[in-house]
Amino acid sequence: MSSTSAECPRDGHGRLVVSSQADATRIAHDPERFSNAVSRHLQIPNGLDGAEHARATRLLAPFFHPPALDELEPRLAQIAGTLVGTLGARPFDAVADLGVLYAVRAQSAWLGWGGVLEDDLVEWVGEHRAAGRSGNPHAAAGAAARFDDIIRVLIAERRGRKLHDLTGLLMSLRWDDGRRISDDEVVSVLRNWTGGDLSSLALCVAAVVHWVATHPGHRVHLAAADDAAMDAAIDEILRLDDPFVSSRRRATADAEVSGCPVQAGETIVLDWRAANRDPEAFADPDAFDPVGHAARNLVYGTGVHACPGRGLATRELRVLLRAVLAAGEIDLAGPVVREEPPLAGFRALPVRVFARG
Ligand code: HEM
């Protein structure tokens, strides 16, 4: 039996919002009936379906292989250590002064961009976030165009000088039919990666720092945890307060979702944040249970479109959390400002890190 409209919640664009963990999981695992082709922009790989998506995923997978990330880790540790060291004992904003700067520096190290773009990228993260806050499609288009401009300069620089960093490597890829990847495709991939790496990572840093600052009883065993236990703890902290809000799908045929009718062509929203706190899936959604909750955790999505950057993001977060814990105790140092829906996470998070007494 179909639900009433009161039980079929819709967002400001009239799209059905799926908040149940089980339904979000089912839809994410049914890409034939729920397509990722939701945007008119080229989105590699996220906007692709079926064989096209599989071939893009295959092409890009080596960039995320663990040995490649092992090589990056010492550089991440250096970036995190320097950043935390520079912040010292004075109060700072864990979003702007730590999350955004760390995300920009870590991504620049990963992609071989050096430090020259730091100011542009920091400004871009702010612009991108403000566009999301305003809900204004022109602001979002402006931020996307500005990002494209930044990337096209990097591409031109590499074409001229044959730089063999990760961005240069991406530009040299060939599809399985032998065709070289085009500049538009490189921009699209980098936009897809950067959306994950810069914005999400900055927000995840703040979520993790907030949790550690407000759960002093967990600091000692977290600091002593091995990498696997630390990674599980980070996943669980993000489940509790997921800053990655949602993903869209387009129904390819009439369907029923969470008891609500959905017509072919209709766009629906998978609300990862709500699904990660669904009481039907997590008996006590507020409980911190990294092992017990792992199988139903949807922070990085699930199914064929699950986040390929998960290993990179987890490593970046682990390295930073270790640097913060090594620096001493951490406390809130002023009023915390949360983002308002449709965004999530923190807008400002004043904290201070101080040596253990
Ligand atoms: C920092 C924390 C991150 C979170 C919470 C996160 C979360 C997610 C989620 C929930 C999805 C699923 C989207 C869907 O089902 O349509 C996703 C997909 C994706 N993420 Fe991430 N992500 C993060 C970091 C990253 C990083 C570091 C990268 C790359 C550098 C990245 C690249 C991508 C890409 C390319 C996709 C699309 C995959 C596909 O459609 O096949 N993400 N991410």
Tab-separated table of C-alpha atoms and ligand atoms in Angstrom:
chain	number	residue	atom	x	y	z
A	1	MET	CA	0.000	0.000	0.000
A	2	SER	CA	1.319	3.484	-0.885
A	3	SER	CA	2.045	5.973	1.910
A	4	THR	CA	0.234	9.281	2.274
A	5	SER	CA	2.014	12.459	1.131
A	6	ALA	CA	2.802	13.260	4.787
A	7	GLU	CA	4.935	10.106	4.815
A	8	CYS	CA	6.512	10.940	1.456
A	9	PRO	CA	8.795	13.834	2.444
A	10	ARG	CA	10.006	16.091	-0.374
A	11	ASP	CA	12.824	18.634	-0.504
A	12	GLY	CA	12.528	22.264	-1.639
A	13	HIS	CA	12.662	21.101	-5.280
A	14	GLY	CA	9.749	18.671	-4.780
A	15	ARG	CA	12.016	15.601	-4.895
A	16	LEU	CA	11.184	12.584	-2.759
A	17	VAL	CA	13.742	12.246	0.057
A	18	VAL	CA	14.736	8.696	1.027
A	19	SER	CA	15.782	8.600	4.689
A	20	SER	CA	15.615	4.893	5.429
A	21	GLN	CA	18.980	3.100	5.552
A	22	ALA	CA	17.501	-0.033	3.978
A	23	ASP	CA	15.802	1.835	1.114
A	24	ALA	CA	18.841	4.047	0.395
A	25	THR	CA	20.974	0.883	0.273
A	26	ARG	CA	18.497	-0.923	-1.989
A	27	ILE	CA	18.322	2.001	-4.428
A	28	ALA	CA	22.104	2.481	-4.509
A	29	HIS	CA	22.387	-1.229	-5.418
A	30	ASP	CA	19.832	-0.973	-8.233
A	31	PRO	CA	21.572	1.301	-10.792
A	32	GLU	CA	19.420	0.028	-13.667
A	33	ARG	CA	16.209	1.310	-12.138
A	34	PHE	CA	17.817	4.297	-10.394
A	35	SER	CA	20.216	6.073	-12.739
A	36	ASN	CA	23.018	8.501	-11.838
A	37	ALA	CA	22.398	10.583	-14.979
A	38	VAL	CA	20.874	13.465	-13.023
A	39	SER	CA	22.861	16.408	-14.371
A	40	ARG	CA	23.259	17.964	-17.791
A	41	HIS	CA	26.973	18.455	-17.033
A	42	LEU	CA	29.594	15.842	-17.833
A	43	GLN	CA	30.344	14.079	-14.527
A	44	ILE	CA	33.005	11.396	-14.711
A	45	PRO	CA	32.444	8.960	-13.083
A	46	ASN	CA	29.500	9.972	-10.887
A	47	GLY	CA	27.036	10.936	-13.630
A	48	LEU	CA	27.635	7.812	-15.736
A	49	ASP	CA	25.655	4.565	-15.771
A	50	GLY	CA	26.243	0.948	-16.749
A	51	ALA	CA	29.119	0.039	-19.049
A	52	GLU	CA	30.289	3.654	-19.411
A	53	HIS	CA	30.518	3.995	-15.651
A	54	ALA	CA	32.338	0.657	-15.295
A	55	ARG	CA	34.924	1.645	-17.897
A	56	ALA	CA	35.588	5.022	-16.217
A	57	THR	CA	35.863	3.331	-12.829
A	58	ARG	CA	38.405	0.851	-14.265
A	59	LEU	CA	40.426	3.626	-15.880
A	60	LEU	CA	40.648	5.691	-12.698
A	61	ALA	CA	41.001	2.935	-10.076
A	62	PRO	CA	44.846	2.870	-10.074
A	63	PHE	CA	44.919	6.425	-8.719
A	64	PHE	CA	43.428	5.108	-5.477
A	65	HIS	CA	45.420	1.877	-5.086
A	66	PRO	CA	46.783	1.486	-1.542
A	67	PRO	CA	50.491	1.431	-2.605
A	68	ALA	CA	50.016	4.834	-4.275
A	69	LEU	CA	48.462	6.098	-1.046
A	70	ASP	CA	51.319	4.582	1.022
A	71	GLU	CA	53.711	6.800	-0.900
A	72	LEU	CA	51.606	9.858	-0.145
A	73	GLU	CA	51.290	9.188	3.587
A	74	PRO	CA	54.622	10.681	4.799
A	75	ARG	CA	53.838	13.859	2.878
A	76	LEU	CA	50.389	14.007	4.518
A	77	ALA	CA	51.986	13.529	7.940
A	78	GLN	CA	54.343	16.421	7.237
A	79	ILE	CA	51.473	18.675	6.117
A	80	ALA	CA	49.348	17.766	9.158
A	81	GLY	CA	52.243	18.142	11.625
A	82	THR	CA	53.253	21.545	10.246
A	83	LEU	CA	49.688	22.831	10.196
A	84	VAL	CA	48.869	21.710	13.750
A	85	GLY	CA	52.256	23.022	14.936
A	86	THR	CA	51.627	26.436	13.370
A	87	LEU	CA	48.226	26.762	15.009
A	88	GLY	CA	49.885	26.405	18.432
A	89	ALA	CA	47.944	26.855	21.644
A	90	ARG	CA	45.825	29.828	20.533
A	91	PRO	CA	42.136	29.300	19.697
A	92	PHE	CA	41.484	28.609	16.017
A	93	ASP	CA	38.594	27.734	13.738
A	94	ALA	CA	38.750	24.005	12.983
A	95	VAL	CA	36.863	24.618	9.709
A	96	ALA	CA	38.729	27.538	8.105
A	97	ASP	CA	42.126	27.322	9.827
A	98	LEU	CA	42.438	23.538	9.885
A	99	GLY	CA	39.892	21.661	7.717
A	100	VAL	CA	40.021	23.801	4.590
A	101	LEU	CA	43.784	24.401	4.701
A	102	TYR	CA	44.527	20.729	5.327
A	103	ALA	CA	42.159	19.634	2.542
A	104	VAL	CA	43.726	22.066	0.063
A	105	ARG	CA	47.308	21.145	1.000
A	106	ALA	CA	46.633	17.392	1.080
A	107	GLN	CA	44.898	17.461	-2.292
A	108	SER	CA	47.578	19.654	-3.828
A	109	ALA	CA	50.207	17.176	-2.607
A	110	TRP	CA	48.231	14.226	-4.009
A	111	LEU	CA	47.666	15.779	-7.427
A	112	GLY	CA	51.085	17.437	-7.703
A	113	TRP	CA	49.796	21.011	-7.675
A	114	GLY	CA	52.346	22.364	-5.177
A	115	GLY	CA	51.456	25.420	-3.108
A	116	VAL	CA	50.896	27.974	-5.857
A	117	LEU	CA	47.141	27.433	-5.984
A	118	GLU	CA	46.548	27.488	-2.238
A	119	ASP	CA	44.889	30.911	-2.062
A	120	ASP	CA	42.749	30.272	-5.151
A	121	LEU	CA	41.586	26.909	-3.843
A	122	VAL	CA	40.849	28.187	-0.328
A	123	GLU	CA	38.796	30.964	-1.883
A	124	TRP	CA	37.067	28.452	-4.158
A	125	VAL	CA	36.045	26.207	-1.234
A	126	GLY	CA	34.444	29.277	0.402
A	127	GLU	CA	32.670	30.228	-2.811
A	128	HIS	CA	31.442	26.658	-3.403
A	129	ARG	CA	30.119	26.451	0.149
A	130	ALA	CA	28.428	29.860	-0.050
A	131	ALA	CA	26.766	28.776	-3.310
A	132	GLY	CA	25.444	25.631	-1.579
A	133	ARG	CA	24.187	27.725	1.317
A	134	SER	CA	22.346	30.160	-0.953
A	135	GLY	CA	20.702	27.418	-3.007
A	136	ASN	CA	21.158	29.757	-5.973
A	137	PRO	CA	21.893	27.764	-9.167
A	138	HIS	CA	23.715	30.779	-10.707
A	139	ALA	CA	26.078	30.926	-7.727
A	140	ALA	CA	26.710	27.180	-8.071
A	141	ALA	CA	27.362	27.567	-11.812
A	142	GLY	CA	29.742	30.474	-11.069
A	143	ALA	CA	31.714	28.353	-8.577
A	144	ALA	CA	31.864	25.457	-11.064
A	145	ALA	CA	33.108	27.779	-13.824
A	146	ARG	CA	35.779	29.218	-11.543
A	147	PHE	CA	36.992	25.748	-10.693
A	148	ASP	CA	37.144	24.868	-14.386
A	149	ASP	CA	39.285	27.965	-14.990
A	150	ILE	CA	41.743	26.911	-12.271
A	151	ILE	CA	41.983	23.405	-13.721
A	152	ARG	CA	42.403	24.565	-17.315
A	153	VAL	CA	45.461	26.609	-16.269
A	154	LEU	CA	46.942	23.464	-14.685
A	155	ILE	CA	46.243	21.480	-17.834
A	156	ALA	CA	47.836	24.105	-20.096
A	157	GLU	CA	50.885	24.230	-17.823
A	158	ARG	CA	51.322	20.465	-18.035
A	159	ARG	CA	50.779	20.241	-21.793
A	160	GLY	CA	53.618	22.732	-22.278
A	161	ARG	CA	56.065	21.283	-19.762
A	162	LYS	CA	55.112	17.575	-19.638
A	163	LEU	CA	54.918	17.459	-15.834
A	164	HIS	CA	54.786	13.859	-14.607
A	165	ASP	CA	52.691	14.314	-11.500
A	166	LEU	CA	49.286	12.702	-10.866
A	167	THR	CA	47.502	15.390	-12.887
A	168	GLY	CA	49.937	14.848	-15.774
A	169	LEU	CA	49.318	11.109	-15.480
A	170	LEU	CA	45.562	11.637	-15.614
A	171	MET	CA	45.988	13.726	-18.772
A	172	SER	CA	47.939	10.938	-20.434
A	173	LEU	CA	45.247	8.256	-19.960
A	174	ARG	CA	43.657	6.489	-22.900
A	175	TRP	CA	40.187	4.966	-22.903
A	176	ASP	CA	39.890	1.254	-23.745
A	177	ASP	CA	39.229	2.125	-27.433
A	178	GLY	CA	42.620	3.894	-27.567
A	179	ARG	CA	41.242	7.439	-27.553
A	180	ARG	CA	43.184	9.866	-25.394
A	181	ILE	CA	41.209	11.460	-22.535
A	182	SER	CA	40.052	14.957	-23.569
A	183	ASP	CA	40.624	18.161	-21.605
A	184	ASP	CA	36.894	18.357	-20.837
A	185	GLU	CA	37.036	14.838	-19.432
A	186	VAL	CA	40.102	15.661	-17.301
A	187	VAL	CA	38.313	18.719	-15.907
A	188	SER	CA	35.248	16.620	-15.169
A	189	VAL	CA	37.254	13.942	-13.326
A	190	LEU	CA	39.126	16.554	-11.325
A	191	ARG	CA	35.861	18.294	-10.499
A	192	ASN	CA	34.392	14.993	-9.278
A	193	TRP	CA	37.510	14.263	-7.208
A	194	THR	CA	37.808	17.780	-5.877
A	195	GLY	CA	34.172	17.917	-4.781
A	196	GLY	CA	35.021	14.891	-2.625
A	197	ASP	CA	38.433	15.862	-1.525
A	198	LEU	CA	38.215	19.566	-0.787
A	199	SER	CA	34.710	20.250	0.442
A	200	SER	CA	33.916	16.896	2.043
A	201	LEU	CA	37.331	16.500	3.601
A	202	ALA	CA	37.299	19.964	5.172
A	203	LEU	CA	33.885	19.195	6.675
A	204	CYS	CA	34.938	15.731	7.828
A	205	VAL	CA	37.979	17.225	9.597
A	206	ALA	CA	35.675	19.547	11.546
A	207	ALA	CA	33.277	16.686	12.413
A	208	VAL	CA	36.131	14.547	13.734
A	209	VAL	CA	37.747	17.424	15.672
A	210	HIS	CA	34.379	18.329	17.218
A	211	TRP	CA	33.775	14.745	18.326
A	212	VAL	CA	37.228	14.419	19.872
A	213	ALA	CA	36.885	17.785	21.637
A	214	THR	CA	33.522	16.783	23.106
A	215	HIS	CA	34.446	13.176	24.018
A	216	PRO	CA	37.573	13.500	26.180
A	217	GLY	CA	37.081	9.991	27.591
A	218	HIS	CA	37.864	8.463	24.184
A	219	ARG	CA	41.113	10.328	23.489
A	220	VAL	CA	43.553	8.008	25.228
A	221	HIS	CA	42.424	4.813	23.506
A	222	LEU	CA	42.057	6.618	20.164
A	223	ALA	CA	45.631	7.877	20.406
A	224	ALA	CA	46.786	4.302	21.122
A	225	ALA	CA	44.609	2.697	18.396
A	226	ASP	CA	46.206	0.929	15.436
A	227	ASP	CA	45.369	2.144	11.933
A	228	ALA	CA	42.427	-0.247	11.438
A	229	ALA	CA	40.811	0.695	14.760
A	230	MET	CA	41.421	4.381	14.118
A	231	ASP	CA	39.842	4.142	10.647
A	232	ALA	CA	36.788	2.341	12.060
A	233	ALA	CA	36.446	5.029	14.731
A	234	ILE	CA	36.620	7.796	12.103
A	235	ASP	CA	33.938	6.078	9.979
A	236	GLU	CA	31.706	5.853	13.040
A	237	ILE	CA	32.289	9.490	14.059
A	238	LEU	CA	31.252	10.503	10.532
A	239	ARG	CA	28.177	8.253	10.652
A	240	LEU	CA	27.064	10.008	13.829
A	241	ASP	CA	27.357	13.455	12.192
A	242	ASP	CA	27.703	12.925	8.450
A	243	PRO	CA	28.607	16.116	6.565
A	244	PHE	CA	28.042	14.486	3.129
A	245	VAL	CA	24.349	15.211	2.869
A	246	SER	CA	22.866	13.414	-0.113
A	247	SER	CA	23.100	12.020	-3.660
A	248	ARG	CA	20.500	12.046	-6.418
A	249	ARG	CA	19.083	9.273	-8.593
A	250	ARG	CA	16.665	9.329	-11.537
A	251	ALA	CA	14.020	6.601	-11.758
A	252	THR	CA	14.193	4.859	-15.143
A	253	ALA	CA	10.709	3.334	-14.704
A	254	ASP	CA	7.682	3.845	-12.488
A	255	ALA	CA	8.494	2.510	-9.035
A	256	GLU	CA	7.527	2.570	-5.401
A	257	VAL	CA	10.133	3.893	-2.969
A	258	SER	CA	9.604	3.782	0.797
A	259	GLY	CA	5.918	3.200	0.035
A	260	CYS	CA	5.749	6.336	-2.152
A	261	PRO	CA	4.965	6.345	-5.873
A	262	VAL	CA	7.815	7.506	-8.120
A	263	GLN	CA	7.344	8.102	-11.835
A	264	ALA	CA	9.817	7.263	-14.598
A	265	GLY	CA	12.146	10.257	-15.075
A	266	GLU	CA	11.585	11.580	-11.550
A	267	THR	CA	14.630	12.556	-9.480
A	268	ILE	CA	14.826	11.320	-5.911
A	269	VAL	CA	17.295	12.150	-3.137
A	270	LEU	CA	19.207	9.613	-1.044
A	271	ASP	CA	19.605	11.327	2.325
A	272	TRP	CA	22.854	9.724	3.561
A	273	ARG	CA	22.797	11.764	6.736
A	274	ALA	CA	19.338	10.554	7.787
A	275	ALA	CA	20.011	6.991	6.589
A	276	ASN	CA	23.119	6.894	8.779
A	277	ARG	CA	20.987	7.673	11.829
A	278	ASP	CA	17.950	5.576	10.897
A	279	PRO	CA	16.695	3.963	14.149
A	280	GLU	CA	15.447	0.956	12.137
A	281	ALA	CA	19.062	0.202	11.180
A	282	PHE	CA	20.864	1.476	14.290
A	283	ALA	CA	18.990	0.567	17.501
A	284	ASP	CA	20.670	3.507	19.240
A	285	PRO	CA	21.787	5.902	16.486
A	286	ASP	CA	23.702	8.032	19.029
A	287	ALA	CA	25.790	5.122	20.319
A	288	PHE	CA	29.473	5.056	19.329
A	289	ASP	CA	29.959	1.489	18.103
A	290	PRO	CA	32.579	1.368	15.314
A	291	VAL	CA	32.470	-2.414	14.949
A	292	GLY	CA	28.749	-3.052	15.439
A	293	HIS	CA	27.655	-0.262	13.076
A	294	ALA	CA	30.268	-0.726	10.331
A	295	ALA	CA	28.191	-2.959	8.032
A	296	ARG	CA	25.330	-0.461	7.797
A	297	ASN	CA	27.464	2.694	7.682
A	298	LEU	CA	26.675	4.707	4.499
A	299	VAL	CA	29.093	7.633	4.912
A	300	TYR	CA	30.853	6.693	1.655
A	301	GLY	CA	27.728	5.405	-0.102
A	302	THR	CA	27.342	1.816	-1.315
A	303	GLY	CA	26.971	-0.092	-4.581
A	304	VAL	CA	28.739	0.683	-7.865
A	305	HIS	CA	28.910	4.414	-7.148
A	306	ALA	CA	30.402	3.995	-3.660
A	307	CYS	CA	33.170	6.512	-3.053
A	308	PRO	CA	36.443	5.537	-4.765
A	309	GLY	CA	38.212	8.165	-2.637
A	310	ARG	CA	37.314	6.444	0.618
A	311	GLY	CA	40.823	5.053	1.205
A	312	LEU	CA	42.416	8.417	0.464
A	313	ALA	CA	39.946	10.365	2.623
A	314	THR	CA	40.310	7.916	5.514
A	315	ARG	CA	44.078	8.131	5.357
A	316	GLU	CA	44.011	11.922	5.226
A	317	LEU	CA	41.697	12.019	8.242
A	318	ARG	CA	43.676	9.425	10.200
A	319	VAL	CA	46.964	11.261	9.660
A	320	LEU	CA	45.451	14.564	10.760
A	321	LEU	CA	43.711	13.075	13.789
A	322	ARG	CA	46.995	11.509	14.901
A	323	ALA	CA	48.707	14.917	14.605
A	324	VAL	CA	45.954	16.604	16.640
A	325	LEU	CA	46.002	13.906	19.356
A	326	ALA	CA	49.797	14.038	19.532
A	327	ALA	CA	49.699	17.805	20.093
A	328	GLY	CA	47.849	17.415	23.394
A	329	GLU	CA	44.353	18.034	24.698
A	330	ILE	CA	41.634	19.666	22.641
A	331	ASP	CA	38.771	21.836	23.843
A	332	LEU	CA	35.971	23.925	22.394
A	333	ALA	CA	36.995	27.587	22.602
A	334	GLY	CA	33.830	29.511	21.734
A	335	PRO	CA	30.362	29.229	20.207
A	336	VAL	CA	29.999	26.485	17.605
A	337	VAL	CA	28.084	27.465	14.449
A	338	ARG	CA	26.436	24.673	12.485
A	339	GLU	CA	25.506	24.906	8.827
A	340	GLU	CA	21.779	24.980	8.103
A	341	PRO	CA	20.063	22.507	5.743
A	342	PRO	CA	20.500	21.825	2.864
A	343	LEU	CA	24.148	21.867	4.043
A	344	ALA	CA	25.481	20.024	7.056
A	345	GLY	CA	28.570	20.064	9.203
A	346	PHE	CA	30.074	23.092	10.881
A	347	ARG	CA	30.317	26.639	9.650
A	348	ALA	CA	32.622	27.681	12.499
A	349	LEU	CA	34.202	25.494	15.162
A	350	PRO	CA	36.456	27.410	17.581
A	351	VAL	CA	38.826	25.052	19.422
A	352	ARG	CA	42.211	25.096	21.067
A	353	VAL	CA	44.842	22.393	21.343
A	354	PHE	CA	47.053	22.583	24.419
A	355	ALA	CA	49.844	20.540	25.946
A	356	ARG	CA	48.842	17.934	28.541
A	357	GLY	CA	49.366	19.239	32.084
B	1	HEM	C1	36.136	13.235	2.633
B	1	HEM	C2	35.163	12.399	2.751
B	1	HEM	C3	34.324	11.870	1.636
B	1	HEM	C4	33.027	11.497	1.775
B	1	HEM	C5	32.199	11.544	3.049
B	1	HEM	C6	32.593	11.013	0.483
B	1	HEM	C7	31.324	10.507	0.249
B	1	HEM	C8	30.907	9.984	-0.961
B	1	HEM	C9	29.624	9.364	-1.211
B	1	HEM	C10	28.507	9.217	-0.177
B	1	HEM	C11	29.593	8.972	-2.492
B	1	HEM	C12	28.450	8.213	-3.188
B	1	HEM	C13	27.738	9.070	-4.208
B	1	HEM	C14	26.623	8.328	-4.933
B	1	HEM	O1	26.199	7.249	-4.516
B	1	HEM	O2	26.167	8.873	-5.948
B	1	HEM	C15	30.851	9.361	-3.088
B	1	HEM	C16	31.183	9.168	-4.403
B	1	HEM	C17	32.339	9.645	-4.962
B	1	HEM	N1	33.414	10.192	-4.305
B	1	HEM	FE1	33.570	10.549	-2.358
B	1	HEM	N2	33.621	11.121	-0.405
B	1	HEM	C18	34.715	11.629	0.254
B	1	HEM	C19	35.967	11.839	-0.263
B	1	HEM	C20	36.299	11.653	-1.568
B	1	HEM	C21	37.614	11.839	-2.126
B	1	HEM	C22	38.857	12.160	-1.326
B	1	HEM	C23	37.502	11.630	-3.472
B	1	HEM	C24	38.538	11.685	-4.547
B	1	HEM	C25	39.677	12.283	-4.452
B	1	HEM	C26	36.132	11.289	-3.750
B	1	HEM	C27	35.622	11.007	-5.006
B	1	HEM	C28	34.377	10.495	-5.234
B	1	HEM	C29	33.913	10.133	-6.555
B	1	HEM	C30	34.670	10.266	-7.862
B	1	HEM	C31	32.630	9.604	-6.384
B	1	HEM	C32	31.701	9.072	-7.482
B	1	HEM	C33	31.935	7.591	-7.647
B	1	HEM	C34	31.046	6.968	-8.709
B	1	HEM	O3	29.991	7.503	-9.021
B	1	HEM	O4	31.428	5.912	-9.204
B	1	HEM	N3	35.430	11.301	-2.580
B	1	HEM	N4	31.634	9.961	-2.129
